[in-house]
Amino acid sequence: MNREEILTKINEVFRYVLDDEELILNESTTASDVEGWDSLTHIQLVVAVEKQFNIRFTSREIQQWNHVGDLITSVESKL
Amino acid sequence: MILNSIEFLFFFCLFFVFYWFFAGKNQRIQNLFLLIGSYVFYAWWDWRFLFLLILSSFANYILGIQINKTENTQKQKPFLYIGLLYNLLILVYFKYMNFFITSFVDLFSFLNIDWNFHTLHIILPLGISFYTFKNLSYLIDIYNGKLKATTDCLNFFSYVSFFPTLMAGPIDRARDFLPQLEKYRQFDFDKATSGLKQILWGLFKKMVIADNCAVITNQIFDNYTTLPFWTLLFGAFYYTIQIYADFSGYSDMAIGVGRLLGFNVTRNFNYPYFSQNIAHYWRNWHISLTSWLTEYVFTPLSIRFRDHGKWGIILAIVVNFTLVGIWHGANWTFVLFGLIHAFCFIPLIINNKMNKRIKPLKGTALPPLKVGINILLTFILVMFINIVFRADSVSHAFAYLEQIFTFSRPELSGSTDFYFVTDLIGNPREILVILMIGVCFIVEWIGKETDIPLNVLTRSWNLPMRWLLYYGLLFILFFLTGDRQEFIYFRF
């Protein structure tokens, strides 16, 4: 799976969890760009992404992400 | 030296002249003056603990560089752990040692084991909880790749000991503050005047509101057994006003002094008593501490417990708020205070309302009825929990609360000064104090969209009117100041 395909899938997960059908993510999107993406929904998002790709992130990895691109890199490294 | 003392006024005027007139255009000399000024300021209280401050700065400076040297997690970890251990051990020793000893002695005597163990004579170094938290976040940020370690020891030492915030915060993060130290600060007239306004407002809250409330709350909490429940309710109300005016007043002064020196110190209060639920309250109260704990305790824990859904979040909140409580000091009352707040979060977590964004209130009009009721209920909840915070011991807190909830009305006895509410507010001074509390909250309501309410209030006023207000406040400061009380947060 390439980065773009991962982004598309992540975007779907975000739309579902944040209940926002019009949400469009790109590599440089950060939490402050998206309404409702806070420290709590962040955890729900992480769990949903892990389920979607059937992978497991480390705690440190999760805390190091600065934008969606970092999340994609983490997913990519585990597939 | 406290920020509302004459000593500090002299110290700061002298410092201000040196800082702006003798540092030339040199950022390093500015920082050198800051460091020397901060050390003089700290040594004024007790010079012996200056060595602890310097040692802590030095240790964290070296550890930061060591963590930054490599990107290999395995090689970084030992230095991070040494740092965490060092900072936490110092904090535990000075702040909690006697608490552990007395708690163990109590436990053993409860189990009928006679354990003869004496408490130690430990003096709590002022500001230790604040600068230790600065150091901890510095190391963790470097480890998490959010910050590069500074190799400039002058900058780092000045950050740790920055005197306006050294004694009681706000707790600035290195990633926000070090960049400010790395640049030359140019005198900015607007920033300085807004700093002065913030200091004036802080002084008003501390000296007029908090210090006057303290006189009343001290008497009520000390003589509660002889007082009827309505006076005790009054005591809880006054204490809730007092603690806010005291700490937010202090923070305003610290931030204002920072502004006069060209710095943006992080915000500490966002009108917490206008909050609409308990989670909202904690996002607006002592922000620099709660955001610190959210980032370094709550978030990592909730990530770790993420497979357990809402239970994981509840567990993380309980741990987080127990720490919030214990951070305030070594007493079971603080633990209980934290736990009660944590339990108040549970309904919000279950209903998915904990982090729900609450629309900021705009304008000066009264809020809609529903919002108003939420604000009032949140205030009342906070007020009751503050009884536990203020009490000397858990049994004191329970006895006080029991008297309220059993509508106790003890027989009139010797100490009847406050028996009736009318006695409490019967003299002109108390009426003035209540009036001033009203003024304080009206001004803050009007100014709630910014961090300096006086700015909003005077926005459309002309110059003479504004000066009239400033002189009026100064006048009130001189004539209505309560007996000088220590800042509550100096103990933490």
XYZ file of C-alpha atoms in Angstrom:
571
model
C 0.000 0.000 0.000
C 1.438 3.397 -0.878
C 1.160 6.588 1.174
C -1.798 7.880 -0.757
C -3.817 4.721 -0.235
C -2.970 4.803 3.471
C -4.090 8.435 3.628
C -7.408 7.557 1.962
C -8.053 4.802 4.497
C -7.034 6.994 7.428
C -9.326 9.715 6.132
C -12.240 7.248 6.203
C -11.434 6.263 9.771
C -11.269 9.912 10.838
C -14.577 10.688 9.160
C -16.211 7.830 11.007
C -14.728 8.539 14.444
C -15.158 12.306 14.299
C -18.542 11.950 12.645
C -17.677 14.449 9.923
C -18.437 13.274 6.384
C -16.739 16.240 4.768
C -13.406 15.968 6.552
C -10.447 16.020 4.159
C -7.017 15.207 5.520
C -3.656 15.735 3.886
C -0.092 14.953 4.958
C 0.375 18.259 6.752
C -2.944 18.346 8.630
C -2.471 18.751 12.398
C -4.842 18.278 15.334
C -5.463 21.998 15.588
C -6.749 22.062 11.964
C -9.538 19.585 12.653
C -12.479 20.393 14.848
C -13.029 17.785 17.511
C -9.547 16.273 17.265
C -8.368 16.652 20.859
C -6.396 14.566 23.321
C -9.364 12.260 23.958
C -10.609 11.674 20.413
C -6.936 11.274 19.516
C -6.936 8.023 21.467
C -10.136 6.821 19.785
C -8.550 7.666 16.431
C -5.415 5.713 17.305
C -7.425 2.649 18.317
C -9.530 2.854 15.142
C -6.468 3.202 12.881
C -4.807 0.255 14.634
C -7.899 -1.870 14.026
C -8.219 -0.790 10.411
C -4.661 -1.821 9.539
C -4.379 -4.539 12.161
C -1.202 -3.048 13.604
C -0.009 -1.789 16.999
C 1.785 1.492 17.675
C 4.110 2.102 20.592
C 3.203 4.780 23.144
C 6.243 6.820 22.238
C 5.441 6.696 18.525
C 1.952 8.049 19.178
C 3.286 10.947 21.191
C 5.847 11.899 18.589
C 3.417 12.527 15.741
C 3.106 16.158 14.746
C 0.860 15.821 11.698
C -1.009 13.241 9.631
C 2.151 12.611 7.567
C 3.905 11.233 10.659
C 0.970 8.924 11.305
C 1.161 7.640 7.708
C 4.898 7.032 8.086
C 4.230 4.973 11.220
C 1.547 2.916 9.475
C 3.759 2.440 6.414
C 6.616 1.115 8.531
C 4.372 -1.589 9.982
C 2.738 -2.934 6.830
C 10.756 38.845 48.679
C 7.193 38.599 47.459
C 5.874 40.373 44.413
C 3.569 42.720 46.326
C 6.214 43.921 48.791
C 8.074 47.222 48.962
C 11.344 45.285 48.807
C 10.355 43.845 45.491
C 9.363 47.263 44.181
C 12.854 48.583 44.935
C 14.536 45.466 43.648
C 12.554 45.532 40.431
C 13.048 49.261 39.737
C 16.790 48.833 40.111
C 16.743 45.704 38.004
C 14.611 47.354 35.327
C 17.159 50.169 34.915
C 20.072 47.754 34.646
C 18.231 45.443 32.298
C 17.074 48.092 29.821
C 19.818 50.697 30.093
C 23.056 48.876 30.817
C 22.692 45.731 28.761
C 23.331 47.620 25.546
C 21.940 45.812 22.573
C 23.333 42.571 23.816
C 21.044 39.602 24.407
C 23.704 37.740 26.397
C 24.167 40.572 28.848
C 20.381 40.792 29.209
C 20.328 37.102 30.093
C 23.277 37.478 32.439
C 21.433 40.265 34.290
C 18.338 38.049 34.396
C 20.308 35.199 35.906
C 22.050 37.360 38.501
C 18.774 39.129 39.339
C 16.985 35.804 39.726
C 19.665 34.409 42.028
C 19.646 37.555 44.183
C 15.838 37.314 44.310
C 15.965 33.669 45.390
C 18.837 34.122 47.852
C 16.862 36.928 49.510
C 14.542 34.243 50.860
C 17.171 31.671 51.812
C 20.607 31.633 50.216
C 21.295 28.002 51.136
C 18.669 26.702 48.759
C 20.208 28.669 45.929
C 22.742 25.859 45.665
C 19.954 23.348 45.161
C 18.516 25.500 42.371
C 21.932 25.778 40.694
C 22.583 22.052 41.109
C 19.197 21.212 39.568
C 19.812 23.544 36.638
C 23.262 22.074 36.088
C 22.123 18.434 36.288
C 19.254 18.930 33.849
C 21.396 20.974 31.495
C 23.958 18.155 31.223
C 21.305 15.417 30.983
C 19.504 17.325 28.224
C 22.666 17.451 26.141
C 23.290 13.742 26.749
C 19.778 12.755 25.631
C 20.116 14.946 22.551
C 23.460 13.391 21.548
C 21.944 10.296 20.016
C 18.723 9.278 18.337
C 19.033 5.738 19.596
C 16.239 5.271 22.123
C 18.158 2.645 24.053
C 21.050 5.041 24.565
C 18.745 7.940 25.477
C 16.761 6.036 28.062
C 19.370 5.812 30.849
C 19.855 9.592 30.824
C 16.113 10.233 30.794
C 15.608 7.853 33.712
C 18.464 9.427 35.700
C 16.842 12.807 35.102
C 13.364 11.669 36.120
C 14.752 9.952 39.195
C 16.896 12.918 40.226
C 14.074 15.480 39.875
C 11.433 13.309 41.499
C 13.692 12.252 44.372
C 14.508 15.853 45.236
C 10.834 16.723 45.140
C 9.835 13.698 47.210
C 12.555 14.277 49.776
C 11.812 17.938 50.417
C 8.099 17.837 49.985
C 6.802 14.412 50.962
C 9.342 12.727 53.260
C 7.643 13.682 56.520
C 4.257 12.834 55.038
C 5.449 9.296 54.273
C 6.966 8.937 57.719
C 3.866 10.096 59.600
C 1.587 8.043 57.337
C 3.641 4.910 58.013
C 3.710 5.575 61.738
C -0.086 5.991 61.647
C -0.484 2.789 59.664
C 1.698 0.813 62.056
C -0.019 2.179 65.127
C -3.322 1.236 63.505
C -1.955 -2.303 63.207
C -0.862 -2.073 66.841
C 2.804 -2.108 66.002
C 4.828 0.419 67.903
C 7.169 2.059 65.481
C 9.307 4.803 66.841
C 10.302 6.910 63.930
C 10.833 10.628 64.065
C 9.984 13.109 61.385
C 12.839 15.107 59.914
C 13.343 18.822 60.079
C 12.972 19.625 56.430
C 12.333 23.111 55.117
C 10.458 23.191 51.835
C 12.559 25.109 49.303
C 10.325 27.768 47.744
C 9.362 27.194 44.167
C 10.717 23.629 44.072
C 7.483 22.171 42.670
C 7.529 24.762 39.924
C 11.115 24.572 38.766
C 11.220 20.783 39.044
C 8.257 20.580 36.664
C 10.053 22.902 34.243
C 13.080 20.614 34.310
C 11.045 17.430 33.897
C 9.197 18.704 30.834
C 12.491 19.909 29.344
C 13.994 16.406 29.493
C 10.840 14.602 28.339
C 10.420 16.984 25.391
C 13.987 16.331 24.262
C 13.449 12.583 24.584
C 10.226 12.800 22.556
C 11.973 14.804 19.852
C 9.880 17.925 20.462
C 12.793 20.083 21.533
C 16.521 20.276 20.936
C 18.676 20.494 24.053
C 20.229 23.902 24.460
C 24.017 24.009 24.642
C 23.928 27.509 26.058
C 24.073 27.158 29.813
C 23.369 30.853 30.453
C 20.047 30.578 28.598
C 19.072 27.363 30.325
C 19.960 28.556 33.831
C 18.041 31.797 33.198
C 15.024 29.785 32.055
C 14.943 27.605 35.178
C 15.393 30.515 37.582
C 13.446 33.292 35.761
C 12.486 35.313 38.850
C 8.962 36.520 38.004
C 7.736 32.920 37.821
C 10.271 31.203 40.087
C 8.235 31.098 43.303
C 4.758 30.146 42.139
C 4.658 29.805 38.363
C 3.169 29.940 35.789
C 5.184 26.907 34.700
C 6.646 27.917 31.344
C 7.726 25.187 28.965
C 11.271 25.330 27.666
C 10.027 24.992 24.078
C 8.114 28.293 24.441
C 10.534 30.118 26.692
C 14.039 29.247 25.464
C 13.390 30.768 22.007
C 12.489 34.025 23.776
C 15.759 33.932 25.692
C 17.707 33.329 22.509
C 16.602 36.641 21.012
C 17.474 40.182 22.025
C 14.462 41.785 23.770
C 13.642 45.246 22.555
C 11.698 47.522 24.860
C 8.091 47.582 23.689
C 6.052 50.406 25.153
C 2.642 48.804 24.531
C 3.742 45.506 25.994
C 5.140 47.254 29.061
C 1.979 49.282 29.696
C -0.225 46.226 29.284
C 2.102 44.512 31.771
C 1.594 47.361 34.215
C -2.176 47.096 33.875
C -1.991 43.384 34.538
C 0.152 43.976 37.631
C -2.312 46.584 38.905
C -5.203 44.176 38.438
C -3.225 41.399 40.114
C -2.430 43.608 43.093
C -6.085 44.511 43.422
C -7.138 40.863 43.432
C -4.416 39.824 45.861
C -4.357 42.705 48.327
C -7.948 43.871 48.313
C -9.914 40.697 47.609
C -7.764 37.765 48.753
C -6.186 39.305 51.843
C -9.508 40.633 53.112
C -11.270 37.312 52.473
C -8.454 35.508 54.293
C -9.213 37.307 57.536
C -12.800 36.059 57.384
C -12.103 32.506 56.190
C -9.370 31.963 58.779
C -11.766 32.825 61.581
C -14.586 30.707 60.207
C -12.429 27.630 59.534
C -10.726 27.894 62.929
C -13.964 28.292 64.919
C -16.293 26.188 62.785
C -17.572 24.065 65.677
C -19.254 27.057 67.258
C -20.776 28.418 64.066
C -24.069 27.680 62.310
C -24.178 26.066 58.888
C -24.963 29.238 56.989
C -21.811 30.899 58.294
C -19.857 27.817 57.250
C -21.325 28.117 53.766
C -20.203 31.718 53.786
C -16.731 30.523 54.794
C -16.580 28.135 51.843
C -17.758 30.886 49.514
C -15.178 33.384 50.768
C -12.418 30.812 50.564
C -13.328 29.999 46.976
C -13.083 33.687 46.104
C -9.899 34.021 48.138
C -7.989 31.202 46.512
C -8.837 32.446 43.030
C -7.997 36.077 43.804
C -4.806 35.026 45.541
C -3.398 32.755 42.882
C -4.705 34.431 39.747
C -3.640 37.774 41.254
C -0.152 36.399 41.765
C -0.087 34.984 38.234
C -1.185 38.323 36.796
C 1.659 40.039 38.624
C 4.204 37.471 37.448
C 3.001 37.689 33.839
C 2.943 41.486 34.019
C 6.494 41.646 35.376
C 7.510 39.271 32.579
C 5.926 41.627 30.035
C 7.849 44.579 31.454
C 11.006 42.624 30.701
C 9.842 41.789 27.177
C 8.676 38.211 27.772
C 5.437 36.391 27.027
C 4.826 34.220 30.059
C 2.273 31.451 29.578
C -1.281 32.112 30.687
C -2.411 30.555 33.961
C -6.109 31.421 34.371
C -8.925 31.916 31.924
C -11.764 33.073 34.210
C -12.345 29.622 35.739
C -15.419 30.694 37.694
C -17.258 31.305 34.426
C -16.783 27.618 33.485
C -19.773 25.471 32.618
C -18.692 22.052 33.896
C -15.869 20.597 35.933
C -13.736 19.621 32.921
C -14.180 23.117 31.532
C -13.172 24.485 34.938
C -9.921 22.522 34.909
C -9.103 23.763 31.419
C -9.315 27.311 32.799
C -7.810 26.897 36.276
C -4.025 26.836 36.843
C -3.650 26.140 33.126
C 0.132 25.811 33.170
C -0.100 22.927 35.674
C -3.121 21.157 34.188
C -1.772 21.317 30.643
C 1.546 19.987 31.955
C -0.144 17.012 33.610
C -2.394 16.429 30.592
C 0.642 16.188 28.343
C 2.993 14.174 30.539
C 0.626 12.080 32.674
C -2.922 11.873 31.332
C -2.131 11.455 27.633
C 0.585 8.775 28.014
C -1.608 6.876 30.491
C -4.715 7.044 28.326
C -2.657 5.803 25.383
C -1.396 2.935 27.481
C -4.935 2.064 28.649
C -6.486 2.644 25.217
C -7.839 -0.887 24.819
C -10.123 -0.463 27.801
C -12.327 2.258 26.315
C -13.909 4.594 28.807
C -12.569 2.647 31.779
C -9.065 3.392 30.572
C -9.829 7.082 30.446
C -11.422 7.027 33.890
C -8.354 5.303 35.318
C -6.064 7.849 33.667
C -8.163 10.696 35.081
C -8.070 9.232 38.593
C -4.272 8.926 38.498
C -3.966 12.385 36.956
C -6.106 14.098 39.565
C -4.542 12.259 42.465
C -1.301 13.814 41.264
C -2.949 17.216 40.866
C -4.003 16.917 44.500
C -0.694 15.650 45.844
C 1.226 18.273 43.891
C -0.281 20.849 46.237
C 1.347 19.323 49.250
C 1.844 16.443 51.574
C -1.539 16.043 53.189
C -4.346 13.534 52.761
C -6.733 16.446 52.256
C -5.061 17.145 48.914
C -5.313 13.501 47.867
C -8.997 13.521 48.713
C -9.435 16.846 46.906
C -7.918 15.319 43.749
C -10.002 12.151 43.995
C -13.281 14.054 44.395
C -12.494 16.111 41.309
C -11.640 12.923 39.402
C -15.007 11.397 40.350
C -16.767 14.518 39.113
C -15.273 13.765 35.698
C -16.818 10.300 35.459
C -20.304 11.404 34.306
C -18.679 13.640 31.700
C -16.516 10.806 30.397
C -19.467 8.424 30.217
C -21.556 10.984 28.309
C -18.677 11.890 25.979
C -18.756 15.432 27.282
C -15.342 15.680 28.866
C -13.609 17.362 25.974
C -16.624 18.760 24.251
C -15.747 22.200 23.025
C -17.711 24.852 24.865
C -18.414 27.976 22.872
C -16.595 30.899 24.455
C -18.983 33.451 25.910
C -18.913 36.689 24.006
C -19.987 40.211 24.822
C -20.927 41.669 28.156
C -24.545 40.550 28.278
C -25.770 38.027 30.824
C -25.488 34.408 29.622
C -28.526 32.390 28.502
C -30.365 30.788 31.426
C -29.017 27.272 30.815
C -25.430 28.493 30.620
C -25.962 30.624 33.715
C -27.272 27.651 35.672
C -24.300 25.534 34.573
C -21.879 28.258 35.657
C -23.584 28.533 39.026
C -23.691 24.755 39.615
C -20.027 24.385 38.660
C -19.099 27.183 41.047
C -21.061 25.583 43.894
C -19.431 22.199 43.249
C -15.964 23.761 43.264
C -16.864 25.664 46.411
C -17.774 22.496 48.320
C -14.675 20.644 47.184
C -12.556 23.623 48.254
C -13.612 22.951 51.844
C -11.512 19.787 51.649
C -8.663 21.772 50.121
C -8.720 24.395 52.864
C -9.225 22.065 55.837
C -6.254 21.217 58.046
C -7.015 17.511 57.991
C -9.491 15.083 56.475
C -11.391 14.857 59.755
C -11.586 18.646 59.886
C -13.048 18.637 56.364
C -15.629 15.978 57.187
C -16.664 17.682 60.409
C -17.075 20.981 58.575
C -19.114 19.362 55.791
C -21.179 17.384 58.281
C -22.144 20.567 60.080
C -23.300 22.071 56.812
C -25.320 19.064 55.700
C -26.942 18.511 59.087
C -27.920 22.197 59.158
C -26.144 22.468 62.461
C -26.920 25.467 64.694
C -24.738 25.247 67.787
C -25.837 27.087 70.894
C -24.488 30.582 71.162
C -21.164 30.385 72.937
C -18.095 32.547 73.485
C -17.110 32.982 69.895
C -20.227 34.440 68.396
C -18.754 37.169 66.242
C -19.887 35.433 63.121
C -22.959 33.727 64.401
C -25.261 35.596 62.129
C -24.578 36.546 58.587
C -25.497 40.059 59.553
C -22.577 40.112 61.982
C -20.325 39.066 59.178
C -21.398 41.792 56.841
C -22.565 44.209 59.469
C -19.576 46.511 59.489
C -18.707 48.937 56.704
C -15.432 47.267 55.859
C -17.059 43.903 55.098
C -19.666 45.642 52.990
C -16.851 47.304 51.049
C -15.114 43.951 50.590
C -18.277 42.353 49.250
C -18.671 45.348 46.955
C -15.100 44.895 45.721
C -15.700 41.188 45.031
C -18.655 42.296 42.924
C -16.532 44.878 41.096
C -13.824 42.263 40.484
C -16.170 39.768 38.869
C -18.061 42.374 36.853
C -14.785 43.716 35.424
C -13.647 40.164 34.646
C -16.982 39.328 33.048
C -16.637 42.362 30.779
C -13.014 41.507 29.986
C -13.373 37.744 29.696
C -12.427 37.622 26.002
C -8.846 38.743 26.722
C -6.265 38.092 29.404
C -6.165 41.698 30.651
C -9.710 42.693 31.648
C -8.748 46.336 32.291
C -7.886 46.670 28.594
C -11.406 45.748 27.548
C -13.061 47.833 30.204
C -11.205 50.979 29.180
C -11.261 50.357 25.441
C -13.635 53.179 24.665
C -12.601 55.424 27.546
C -10.623 58.595 27.002
C -7.264 59.201 28.636
C -8.389 61.158 31.730
C -11.030 58.509 32.490
C -8.468 55.742 32.221
C -6.081 57.516 34.585
C -8.918 58.133 36.955
C -9.544 54.384 37.036
C -5.870 53.540 37.616
C -5.589 56.077 40.427
C -8.887 54.860 41.834
C -7.543 51.308 41.963
C -4.315 52.502 43.572
C -6.325 54.422 46.113
C -8.353 51.319 46.937
C -5.100 49.342 47.197
C -3.790 51.697 49.846
C -6.930 52.052 51.865
C -8.626 48.710 51.641
C -5.680 46.347 51.825
C -6.246 43.425 54.168
C -3.652 42.218 56.659
C -0.848 41.009 54.518
C -1.125 37.264 53.983
C 1.329 34.892 52.459
C 0.503 33.723 48.945
C -1.322 30.404 49.252
C 0.627 28.898 46.383
C 4.033 29.656 47.930
C 3.471 26.581 50.074
C 3.164 24.252 47.094
